[in-house]
Coordinates of N, CA, C and O in Angstrom, one line a residue:
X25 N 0.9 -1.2 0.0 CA 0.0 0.0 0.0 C 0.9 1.2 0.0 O 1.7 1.4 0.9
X26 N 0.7 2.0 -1.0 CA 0.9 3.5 -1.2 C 0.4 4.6 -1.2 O 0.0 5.1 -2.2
X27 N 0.1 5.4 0.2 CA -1.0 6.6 -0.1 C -0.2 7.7 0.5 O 0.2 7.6 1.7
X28 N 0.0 9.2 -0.6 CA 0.5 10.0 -0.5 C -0.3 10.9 -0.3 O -1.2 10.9 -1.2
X29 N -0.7 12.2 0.7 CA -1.1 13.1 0.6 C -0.9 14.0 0.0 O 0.2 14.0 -0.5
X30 N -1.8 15.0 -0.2 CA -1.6 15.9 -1.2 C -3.2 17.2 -0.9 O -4.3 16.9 -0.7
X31 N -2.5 18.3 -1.1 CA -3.8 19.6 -1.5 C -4.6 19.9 -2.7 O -4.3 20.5 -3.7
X32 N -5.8 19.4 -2.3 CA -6.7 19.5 -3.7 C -6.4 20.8 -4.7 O -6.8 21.9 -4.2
X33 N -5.8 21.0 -5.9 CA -6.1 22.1 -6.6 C -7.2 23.0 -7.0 O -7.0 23.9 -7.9
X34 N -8.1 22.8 -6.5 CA -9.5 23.2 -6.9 C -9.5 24.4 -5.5 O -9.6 25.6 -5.5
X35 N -9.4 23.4 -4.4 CA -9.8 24.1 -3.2 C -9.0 24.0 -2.0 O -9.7 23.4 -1.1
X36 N -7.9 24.3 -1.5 CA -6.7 24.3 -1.0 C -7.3 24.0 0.7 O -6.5 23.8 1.6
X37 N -8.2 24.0 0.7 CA -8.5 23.6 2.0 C -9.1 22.2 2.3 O -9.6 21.9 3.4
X38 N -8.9 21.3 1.1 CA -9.3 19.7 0.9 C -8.2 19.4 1.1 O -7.3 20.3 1.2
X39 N -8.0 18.5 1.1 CA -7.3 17.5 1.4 C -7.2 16.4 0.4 O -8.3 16.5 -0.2
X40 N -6.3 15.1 -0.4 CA -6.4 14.1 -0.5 C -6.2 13.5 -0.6 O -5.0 13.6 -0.9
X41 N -6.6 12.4 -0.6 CA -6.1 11.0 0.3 C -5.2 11.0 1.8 O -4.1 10.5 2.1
X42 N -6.4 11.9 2.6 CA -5.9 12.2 3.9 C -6.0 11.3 5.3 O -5.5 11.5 6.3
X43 N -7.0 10.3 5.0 CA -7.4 9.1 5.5 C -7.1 8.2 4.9 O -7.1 8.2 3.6
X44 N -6.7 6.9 5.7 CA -6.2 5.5 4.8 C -7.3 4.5 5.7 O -7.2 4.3 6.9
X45 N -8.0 4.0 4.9 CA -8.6 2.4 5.5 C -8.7 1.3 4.9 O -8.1 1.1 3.9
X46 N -9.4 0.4 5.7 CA -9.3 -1.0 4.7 C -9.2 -0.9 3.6 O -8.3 -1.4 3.0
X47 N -10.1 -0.2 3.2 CA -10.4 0.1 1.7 C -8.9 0.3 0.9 O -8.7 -0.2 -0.3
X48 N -8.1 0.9 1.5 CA -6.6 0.8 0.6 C -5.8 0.1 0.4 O -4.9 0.1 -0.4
X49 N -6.4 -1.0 1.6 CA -5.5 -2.4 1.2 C -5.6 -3.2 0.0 O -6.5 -3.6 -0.7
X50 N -4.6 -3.2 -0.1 CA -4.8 -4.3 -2.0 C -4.0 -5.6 -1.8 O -3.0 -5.5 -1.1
X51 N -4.3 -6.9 -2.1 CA -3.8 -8.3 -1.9 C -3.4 -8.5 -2.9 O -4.0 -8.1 -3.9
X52 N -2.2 -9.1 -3.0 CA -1.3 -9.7 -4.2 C -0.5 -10.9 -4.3 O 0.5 -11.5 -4.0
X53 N -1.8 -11.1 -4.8 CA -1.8 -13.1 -4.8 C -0.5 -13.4 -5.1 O 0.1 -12.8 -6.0
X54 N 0.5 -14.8 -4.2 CA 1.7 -15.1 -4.8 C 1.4 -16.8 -4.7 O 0.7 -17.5 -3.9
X55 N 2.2 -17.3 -6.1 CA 1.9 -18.8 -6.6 C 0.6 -18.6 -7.4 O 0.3 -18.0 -8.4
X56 N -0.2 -19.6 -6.4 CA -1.3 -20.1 -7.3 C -2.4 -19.7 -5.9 O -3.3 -20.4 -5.4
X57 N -2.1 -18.7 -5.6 CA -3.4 -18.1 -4.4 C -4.1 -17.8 -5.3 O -5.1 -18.7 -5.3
X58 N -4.2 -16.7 -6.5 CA -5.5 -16.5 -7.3 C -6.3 -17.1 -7.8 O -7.4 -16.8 -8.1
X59 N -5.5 -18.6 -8.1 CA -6.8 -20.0 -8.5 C -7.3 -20.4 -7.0 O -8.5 -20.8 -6.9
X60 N -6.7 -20.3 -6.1 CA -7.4 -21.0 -4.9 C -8.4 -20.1 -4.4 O -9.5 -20.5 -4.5
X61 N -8.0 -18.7 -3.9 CA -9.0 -17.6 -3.6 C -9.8 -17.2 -4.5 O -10.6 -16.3 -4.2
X62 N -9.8 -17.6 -5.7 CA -10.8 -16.9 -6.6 C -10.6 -15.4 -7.1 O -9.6 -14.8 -6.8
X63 N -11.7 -14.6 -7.8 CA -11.5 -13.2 -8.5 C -11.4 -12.1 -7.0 O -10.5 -11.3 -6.8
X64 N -12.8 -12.5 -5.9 CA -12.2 -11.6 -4.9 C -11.3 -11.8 -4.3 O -10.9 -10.8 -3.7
X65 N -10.6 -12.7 -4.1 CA -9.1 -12.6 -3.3 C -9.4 -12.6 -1.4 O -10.4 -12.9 -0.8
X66 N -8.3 -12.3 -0.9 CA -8.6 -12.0 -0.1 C -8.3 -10.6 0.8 O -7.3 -9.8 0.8
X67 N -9.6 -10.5 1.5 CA -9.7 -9.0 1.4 C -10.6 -8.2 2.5 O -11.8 -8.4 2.4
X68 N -10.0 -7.0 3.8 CA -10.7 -7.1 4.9 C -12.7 -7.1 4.8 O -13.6 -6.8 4.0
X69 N -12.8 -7.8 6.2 CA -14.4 -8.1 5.9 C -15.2 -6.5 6.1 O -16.4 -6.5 5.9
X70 N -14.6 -5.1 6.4 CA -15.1 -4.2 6.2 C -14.4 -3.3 5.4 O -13.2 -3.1 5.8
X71 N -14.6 -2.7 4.6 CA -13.8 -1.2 3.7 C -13.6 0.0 4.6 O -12.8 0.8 4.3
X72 N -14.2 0.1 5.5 CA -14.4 1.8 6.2 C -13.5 1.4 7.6 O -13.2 2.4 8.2
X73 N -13.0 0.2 8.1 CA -11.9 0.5 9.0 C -10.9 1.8 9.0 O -9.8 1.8 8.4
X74 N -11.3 2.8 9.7 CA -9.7 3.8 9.8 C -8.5 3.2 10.2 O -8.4 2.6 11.3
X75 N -7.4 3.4 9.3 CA -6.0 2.9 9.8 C -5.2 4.1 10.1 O -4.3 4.0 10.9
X76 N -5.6 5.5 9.5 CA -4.3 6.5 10.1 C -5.3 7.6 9.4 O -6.1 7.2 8.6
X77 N -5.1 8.8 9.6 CA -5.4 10.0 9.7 C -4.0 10.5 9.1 O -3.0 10.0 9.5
X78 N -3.9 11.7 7.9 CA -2.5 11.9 7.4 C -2.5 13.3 7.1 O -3.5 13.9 6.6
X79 N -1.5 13.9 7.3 CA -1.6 15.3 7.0 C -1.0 15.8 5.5 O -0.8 14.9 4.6
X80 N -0.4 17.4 5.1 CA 0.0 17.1 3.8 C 1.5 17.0 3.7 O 2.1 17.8 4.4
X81 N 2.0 16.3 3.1 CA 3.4 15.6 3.5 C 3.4 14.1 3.9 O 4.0 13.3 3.1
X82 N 2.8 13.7 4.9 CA 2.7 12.4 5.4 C 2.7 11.6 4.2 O 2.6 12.0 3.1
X83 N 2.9 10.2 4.8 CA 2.7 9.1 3.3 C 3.2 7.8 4.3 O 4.2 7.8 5.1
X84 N 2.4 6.9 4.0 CA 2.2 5.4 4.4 C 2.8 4.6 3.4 O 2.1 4.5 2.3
X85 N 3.8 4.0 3.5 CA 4.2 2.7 2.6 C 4.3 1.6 3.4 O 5.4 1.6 4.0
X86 N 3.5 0.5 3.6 CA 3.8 -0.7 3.9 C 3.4 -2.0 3.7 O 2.3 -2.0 3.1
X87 N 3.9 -3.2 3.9 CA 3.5 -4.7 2.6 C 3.4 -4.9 4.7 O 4.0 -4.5 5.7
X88 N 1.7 -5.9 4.2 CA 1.8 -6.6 5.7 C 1.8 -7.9 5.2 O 2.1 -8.0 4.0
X89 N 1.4 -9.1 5.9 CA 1.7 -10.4 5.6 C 0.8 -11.2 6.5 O 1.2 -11.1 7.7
X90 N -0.5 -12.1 6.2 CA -1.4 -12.3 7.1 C -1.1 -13.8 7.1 O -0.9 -14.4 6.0
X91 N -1.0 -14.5 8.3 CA -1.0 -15.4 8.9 C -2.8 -16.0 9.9 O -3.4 -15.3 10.8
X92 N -3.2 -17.3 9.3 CA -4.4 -17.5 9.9 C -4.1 -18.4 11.1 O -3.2 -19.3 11.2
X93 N -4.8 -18.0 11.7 CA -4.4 -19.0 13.3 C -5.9 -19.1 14.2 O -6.8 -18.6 13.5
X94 N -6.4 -19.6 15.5 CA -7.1 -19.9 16.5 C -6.5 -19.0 17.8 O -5.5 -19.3 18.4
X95 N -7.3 -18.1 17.9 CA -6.7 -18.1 19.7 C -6.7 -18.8 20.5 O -6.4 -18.3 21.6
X96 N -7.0 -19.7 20.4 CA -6.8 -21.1 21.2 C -5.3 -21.7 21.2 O -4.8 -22.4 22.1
X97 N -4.5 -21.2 20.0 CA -3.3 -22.1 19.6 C -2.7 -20.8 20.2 O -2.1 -21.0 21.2
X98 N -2.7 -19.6 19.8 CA -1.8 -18.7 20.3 C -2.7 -17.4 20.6 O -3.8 -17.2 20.0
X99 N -2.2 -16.5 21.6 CA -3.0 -15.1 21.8 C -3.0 -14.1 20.4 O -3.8 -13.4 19.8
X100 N -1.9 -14.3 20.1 CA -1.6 -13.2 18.9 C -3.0 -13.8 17.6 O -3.2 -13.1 16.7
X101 N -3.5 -14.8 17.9 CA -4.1 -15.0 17.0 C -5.8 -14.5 17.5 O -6.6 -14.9 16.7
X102 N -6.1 -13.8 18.4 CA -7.1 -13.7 18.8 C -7.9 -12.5 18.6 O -7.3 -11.5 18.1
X103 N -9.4 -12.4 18.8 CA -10.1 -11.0 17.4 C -9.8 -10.4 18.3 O -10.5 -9.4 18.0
X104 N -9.2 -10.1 19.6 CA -9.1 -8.5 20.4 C -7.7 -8.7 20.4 O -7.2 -9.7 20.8
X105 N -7.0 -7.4 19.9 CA -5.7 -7.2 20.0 C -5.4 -5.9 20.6 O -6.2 -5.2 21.3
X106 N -3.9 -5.4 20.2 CA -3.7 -4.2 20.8 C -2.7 -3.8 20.2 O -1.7 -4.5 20.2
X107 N -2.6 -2.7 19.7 CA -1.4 -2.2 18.4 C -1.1 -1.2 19.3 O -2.1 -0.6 19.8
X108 N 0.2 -0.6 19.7 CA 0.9 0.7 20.4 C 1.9 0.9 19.5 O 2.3 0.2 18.6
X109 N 2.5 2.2 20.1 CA 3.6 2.9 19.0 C 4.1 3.8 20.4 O 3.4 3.8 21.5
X110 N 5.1 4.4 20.2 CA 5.7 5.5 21.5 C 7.2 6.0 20.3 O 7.8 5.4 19.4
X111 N 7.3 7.3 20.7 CA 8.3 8.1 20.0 C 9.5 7.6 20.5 O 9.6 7.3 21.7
X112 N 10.4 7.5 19.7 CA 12.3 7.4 19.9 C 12.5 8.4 21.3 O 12.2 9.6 21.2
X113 N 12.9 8.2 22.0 CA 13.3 8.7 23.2 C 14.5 9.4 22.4 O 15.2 8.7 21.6
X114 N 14.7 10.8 22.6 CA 15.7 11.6 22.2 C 16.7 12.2 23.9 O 16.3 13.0 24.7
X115 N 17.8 11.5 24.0 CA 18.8 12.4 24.9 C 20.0 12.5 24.6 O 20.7 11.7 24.1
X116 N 20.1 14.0 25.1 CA 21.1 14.9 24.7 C 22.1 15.2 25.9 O 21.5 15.9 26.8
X117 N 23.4 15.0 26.3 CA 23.9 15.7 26.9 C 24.1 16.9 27.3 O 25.2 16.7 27.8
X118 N 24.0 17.6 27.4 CA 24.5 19.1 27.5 C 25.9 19.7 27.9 O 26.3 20.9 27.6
X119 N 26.5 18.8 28.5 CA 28.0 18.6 29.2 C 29.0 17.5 29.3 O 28.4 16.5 29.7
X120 N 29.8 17.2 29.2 CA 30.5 16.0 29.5 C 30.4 15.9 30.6 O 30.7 16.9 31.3
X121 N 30.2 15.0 31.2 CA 29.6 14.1 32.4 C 31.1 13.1 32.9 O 31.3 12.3 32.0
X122 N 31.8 13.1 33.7 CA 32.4 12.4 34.3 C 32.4 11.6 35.5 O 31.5 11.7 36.5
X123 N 33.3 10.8 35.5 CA 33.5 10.5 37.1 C 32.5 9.4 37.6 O 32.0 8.4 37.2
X124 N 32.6 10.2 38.9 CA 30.9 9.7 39.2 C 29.3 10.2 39.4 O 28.3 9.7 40.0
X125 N 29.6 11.3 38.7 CA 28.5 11.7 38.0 C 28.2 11.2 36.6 O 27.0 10.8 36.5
X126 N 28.8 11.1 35.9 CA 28.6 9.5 34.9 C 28.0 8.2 35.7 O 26.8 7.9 35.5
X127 N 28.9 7.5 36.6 CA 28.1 6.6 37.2 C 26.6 6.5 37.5 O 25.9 5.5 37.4
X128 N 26.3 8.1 38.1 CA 25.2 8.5 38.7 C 24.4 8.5 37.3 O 23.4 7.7 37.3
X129 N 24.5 9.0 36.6 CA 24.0 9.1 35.6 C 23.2 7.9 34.8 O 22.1 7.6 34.5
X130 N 24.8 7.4 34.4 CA 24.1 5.8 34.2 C 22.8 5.0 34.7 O 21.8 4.4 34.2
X131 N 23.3 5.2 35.6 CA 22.4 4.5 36.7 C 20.6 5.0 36.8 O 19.7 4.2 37.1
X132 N 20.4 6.3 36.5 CA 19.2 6.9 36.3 C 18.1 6.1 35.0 O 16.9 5.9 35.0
X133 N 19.3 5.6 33.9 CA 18.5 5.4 32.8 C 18.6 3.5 33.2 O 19.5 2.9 33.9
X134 N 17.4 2.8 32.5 CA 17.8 1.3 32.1 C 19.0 0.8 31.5 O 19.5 1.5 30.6
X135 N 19.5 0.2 31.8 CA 20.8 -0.5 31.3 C 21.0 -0.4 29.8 O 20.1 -0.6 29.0
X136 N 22.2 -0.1 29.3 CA 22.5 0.3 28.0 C 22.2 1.4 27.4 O 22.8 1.5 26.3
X137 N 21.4 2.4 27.6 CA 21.2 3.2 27.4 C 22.2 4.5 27.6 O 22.4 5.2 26.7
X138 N 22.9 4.6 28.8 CA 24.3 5.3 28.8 C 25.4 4.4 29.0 O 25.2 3.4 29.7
X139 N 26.2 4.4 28.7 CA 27.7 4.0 28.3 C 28.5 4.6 29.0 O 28.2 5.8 29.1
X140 N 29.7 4.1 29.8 CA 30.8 4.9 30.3 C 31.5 4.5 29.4 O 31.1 3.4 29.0
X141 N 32.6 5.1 28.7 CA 33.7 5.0 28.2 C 35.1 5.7 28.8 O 35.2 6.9 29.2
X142 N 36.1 4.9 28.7 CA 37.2 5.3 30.0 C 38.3 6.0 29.2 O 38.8 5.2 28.3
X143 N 38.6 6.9 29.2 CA 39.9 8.1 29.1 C 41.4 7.3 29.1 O 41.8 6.5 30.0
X144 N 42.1 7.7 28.1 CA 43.3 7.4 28.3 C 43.9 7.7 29.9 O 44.4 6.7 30.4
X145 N 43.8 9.0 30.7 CA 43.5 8.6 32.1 C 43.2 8.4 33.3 O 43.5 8.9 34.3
X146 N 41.8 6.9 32.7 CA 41.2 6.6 33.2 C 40.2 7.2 33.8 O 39.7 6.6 34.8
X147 N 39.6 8.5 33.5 CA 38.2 8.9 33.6 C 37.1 8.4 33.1 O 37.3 8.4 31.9
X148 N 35.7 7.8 33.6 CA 35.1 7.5 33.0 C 34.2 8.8 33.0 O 34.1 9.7 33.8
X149 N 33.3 8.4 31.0 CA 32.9 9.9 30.3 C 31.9 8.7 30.4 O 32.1 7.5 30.4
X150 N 30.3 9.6 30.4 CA 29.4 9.2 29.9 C 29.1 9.5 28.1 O 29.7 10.3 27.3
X151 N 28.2 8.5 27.8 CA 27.8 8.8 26.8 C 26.7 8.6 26.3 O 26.2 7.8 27.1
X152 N 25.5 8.9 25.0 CA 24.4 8.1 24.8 C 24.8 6.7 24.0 O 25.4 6.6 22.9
X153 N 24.4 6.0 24.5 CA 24.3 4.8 22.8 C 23.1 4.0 22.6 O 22.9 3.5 21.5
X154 N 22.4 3.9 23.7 CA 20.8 3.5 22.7 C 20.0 3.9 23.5 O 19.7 3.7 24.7
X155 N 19.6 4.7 22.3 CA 18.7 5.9 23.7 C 16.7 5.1 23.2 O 15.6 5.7 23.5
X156 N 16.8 3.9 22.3 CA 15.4 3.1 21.8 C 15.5 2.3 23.4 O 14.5 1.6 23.5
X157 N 16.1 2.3 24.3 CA 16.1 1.3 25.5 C 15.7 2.1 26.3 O 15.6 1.5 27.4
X158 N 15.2 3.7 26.5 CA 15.0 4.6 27.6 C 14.0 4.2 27.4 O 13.6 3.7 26.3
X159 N 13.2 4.3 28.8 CA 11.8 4.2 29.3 C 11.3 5.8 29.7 O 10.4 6.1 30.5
X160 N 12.1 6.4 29.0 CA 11.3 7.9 29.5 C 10.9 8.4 31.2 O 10.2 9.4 31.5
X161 N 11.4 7.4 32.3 CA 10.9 7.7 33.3 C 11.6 9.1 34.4 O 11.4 9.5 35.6
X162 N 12.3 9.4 33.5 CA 12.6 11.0 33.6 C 13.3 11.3 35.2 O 13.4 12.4 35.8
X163 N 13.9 10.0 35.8 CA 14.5 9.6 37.0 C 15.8 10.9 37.1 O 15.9 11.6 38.1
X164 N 16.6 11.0 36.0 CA 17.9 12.2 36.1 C 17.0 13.1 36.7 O 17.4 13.6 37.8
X165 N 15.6 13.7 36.4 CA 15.7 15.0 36.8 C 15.4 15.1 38.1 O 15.2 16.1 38.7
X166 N 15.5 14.2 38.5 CA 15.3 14.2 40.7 C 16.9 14.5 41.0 O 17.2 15.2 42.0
X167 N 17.9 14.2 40.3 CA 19.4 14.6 40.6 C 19.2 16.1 40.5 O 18.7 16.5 39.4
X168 N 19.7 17.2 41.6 CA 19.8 18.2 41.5 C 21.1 18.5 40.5 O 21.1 19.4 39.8
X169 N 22.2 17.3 40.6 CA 23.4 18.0 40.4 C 23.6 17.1 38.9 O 24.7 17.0 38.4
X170 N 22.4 16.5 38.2 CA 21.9 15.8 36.7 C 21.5 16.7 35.8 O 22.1 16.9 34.8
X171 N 20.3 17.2 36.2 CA 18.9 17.5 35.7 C 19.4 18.6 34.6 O 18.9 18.6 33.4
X172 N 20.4 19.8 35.0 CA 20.9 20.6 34.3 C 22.0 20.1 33.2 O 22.6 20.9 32.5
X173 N 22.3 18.5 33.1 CA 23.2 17.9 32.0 C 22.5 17.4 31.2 O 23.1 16.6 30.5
X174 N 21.7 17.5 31.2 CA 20.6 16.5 30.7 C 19.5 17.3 29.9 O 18.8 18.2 30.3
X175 N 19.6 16.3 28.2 CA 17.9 16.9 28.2 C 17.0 15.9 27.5 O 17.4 15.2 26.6
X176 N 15.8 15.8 28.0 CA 15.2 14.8 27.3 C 13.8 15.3 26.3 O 13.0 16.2 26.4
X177 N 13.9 14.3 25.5 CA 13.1 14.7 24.3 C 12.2 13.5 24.1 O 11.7 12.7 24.8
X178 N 12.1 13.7 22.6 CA 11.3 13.1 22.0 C 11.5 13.3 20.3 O 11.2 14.4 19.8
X179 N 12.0 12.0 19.3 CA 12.1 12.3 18.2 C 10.9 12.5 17.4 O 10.5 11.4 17.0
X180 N 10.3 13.4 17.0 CA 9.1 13.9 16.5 C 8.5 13.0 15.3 O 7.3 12.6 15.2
X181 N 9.2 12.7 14.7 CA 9.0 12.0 13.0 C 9.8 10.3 13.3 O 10.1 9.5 12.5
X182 N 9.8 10.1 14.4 CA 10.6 8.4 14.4 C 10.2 7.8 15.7 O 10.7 7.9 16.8
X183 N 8.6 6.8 14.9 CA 7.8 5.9 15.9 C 8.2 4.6 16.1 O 8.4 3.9 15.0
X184 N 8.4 4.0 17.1 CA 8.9 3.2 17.7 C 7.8 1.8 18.0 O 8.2 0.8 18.7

């Protein structure tokens, strides 16, 4: 599925193709699915499901891949599910962080998320290196002598 938004030329205050639903899904029979499924194919049992809301710029590209199963055999196979998304946790240093204020530091976020790396010598320097492992629980800013090294964000355009 490919749906690009775009501003109607007529009347700049439409929109189009600013909603995507079932209806945009397209199936693309591989082998010999189109002799087995026939001319309809297969294809959601309603058209008007909303899948995203899009503004002008936005654009949806994705191939999904349906697998049939029993909730009985597994949960993932069951008609109540639950789809979540949460933004890239963005953090920024503001200072080089040493010592054991690094330590301290470290220690604020889940594991892996800050890095000490040690100084020829032997200072340990904080650093970020996977800031997709923060849990956002925003623990540095209880450190009086943190909170000002620190800043935490949020990558706007990169869902998780």
């Amino acid at each position: 599925m490919d749906v690009h938004v775009e501003i109607d030329p007529t009347n700049v205050m439409q929109l189009v193709n600013n909603t995507v639903t079932t209806a945009d899904l397209r199936w693309n029979p591989l082998g010999n699915q189109a002799k087995v499924f026939g001319e309809r194919g297969i294809r959601p049992v309603y058209d008007d499901i909303l899948i995203a809301k899009l503004r002008p710029g936005h654009e949806i590209e994705f191939i999904a891949h349906a697998v049939k199963g029993l909730g009985e055999d597994h949960i993932k196979f069951s008609p109540v599910a639950t789809a979540s998304y949460r933004l890239m946790p963005k953090i920024t240093l503001l200072s080089e962080v040493t010592g054991e204020l690094a330590e301290k530091l470290a220690n604020c976020f889940p594991k892996g998320v800050i890095e000490l790396d040690e100084t020829k010598e032997g200072v340990k320097v904080a650093r970020v290196a996977r800031p997709r492992r923060d849990t956002c629980s925003r623990e540095v800013l209880r450190h009086k002598e943190l909170k000002d090294m620190v800043e935490l964000a949020r990558e706007k355009r990169h869902y998780i």
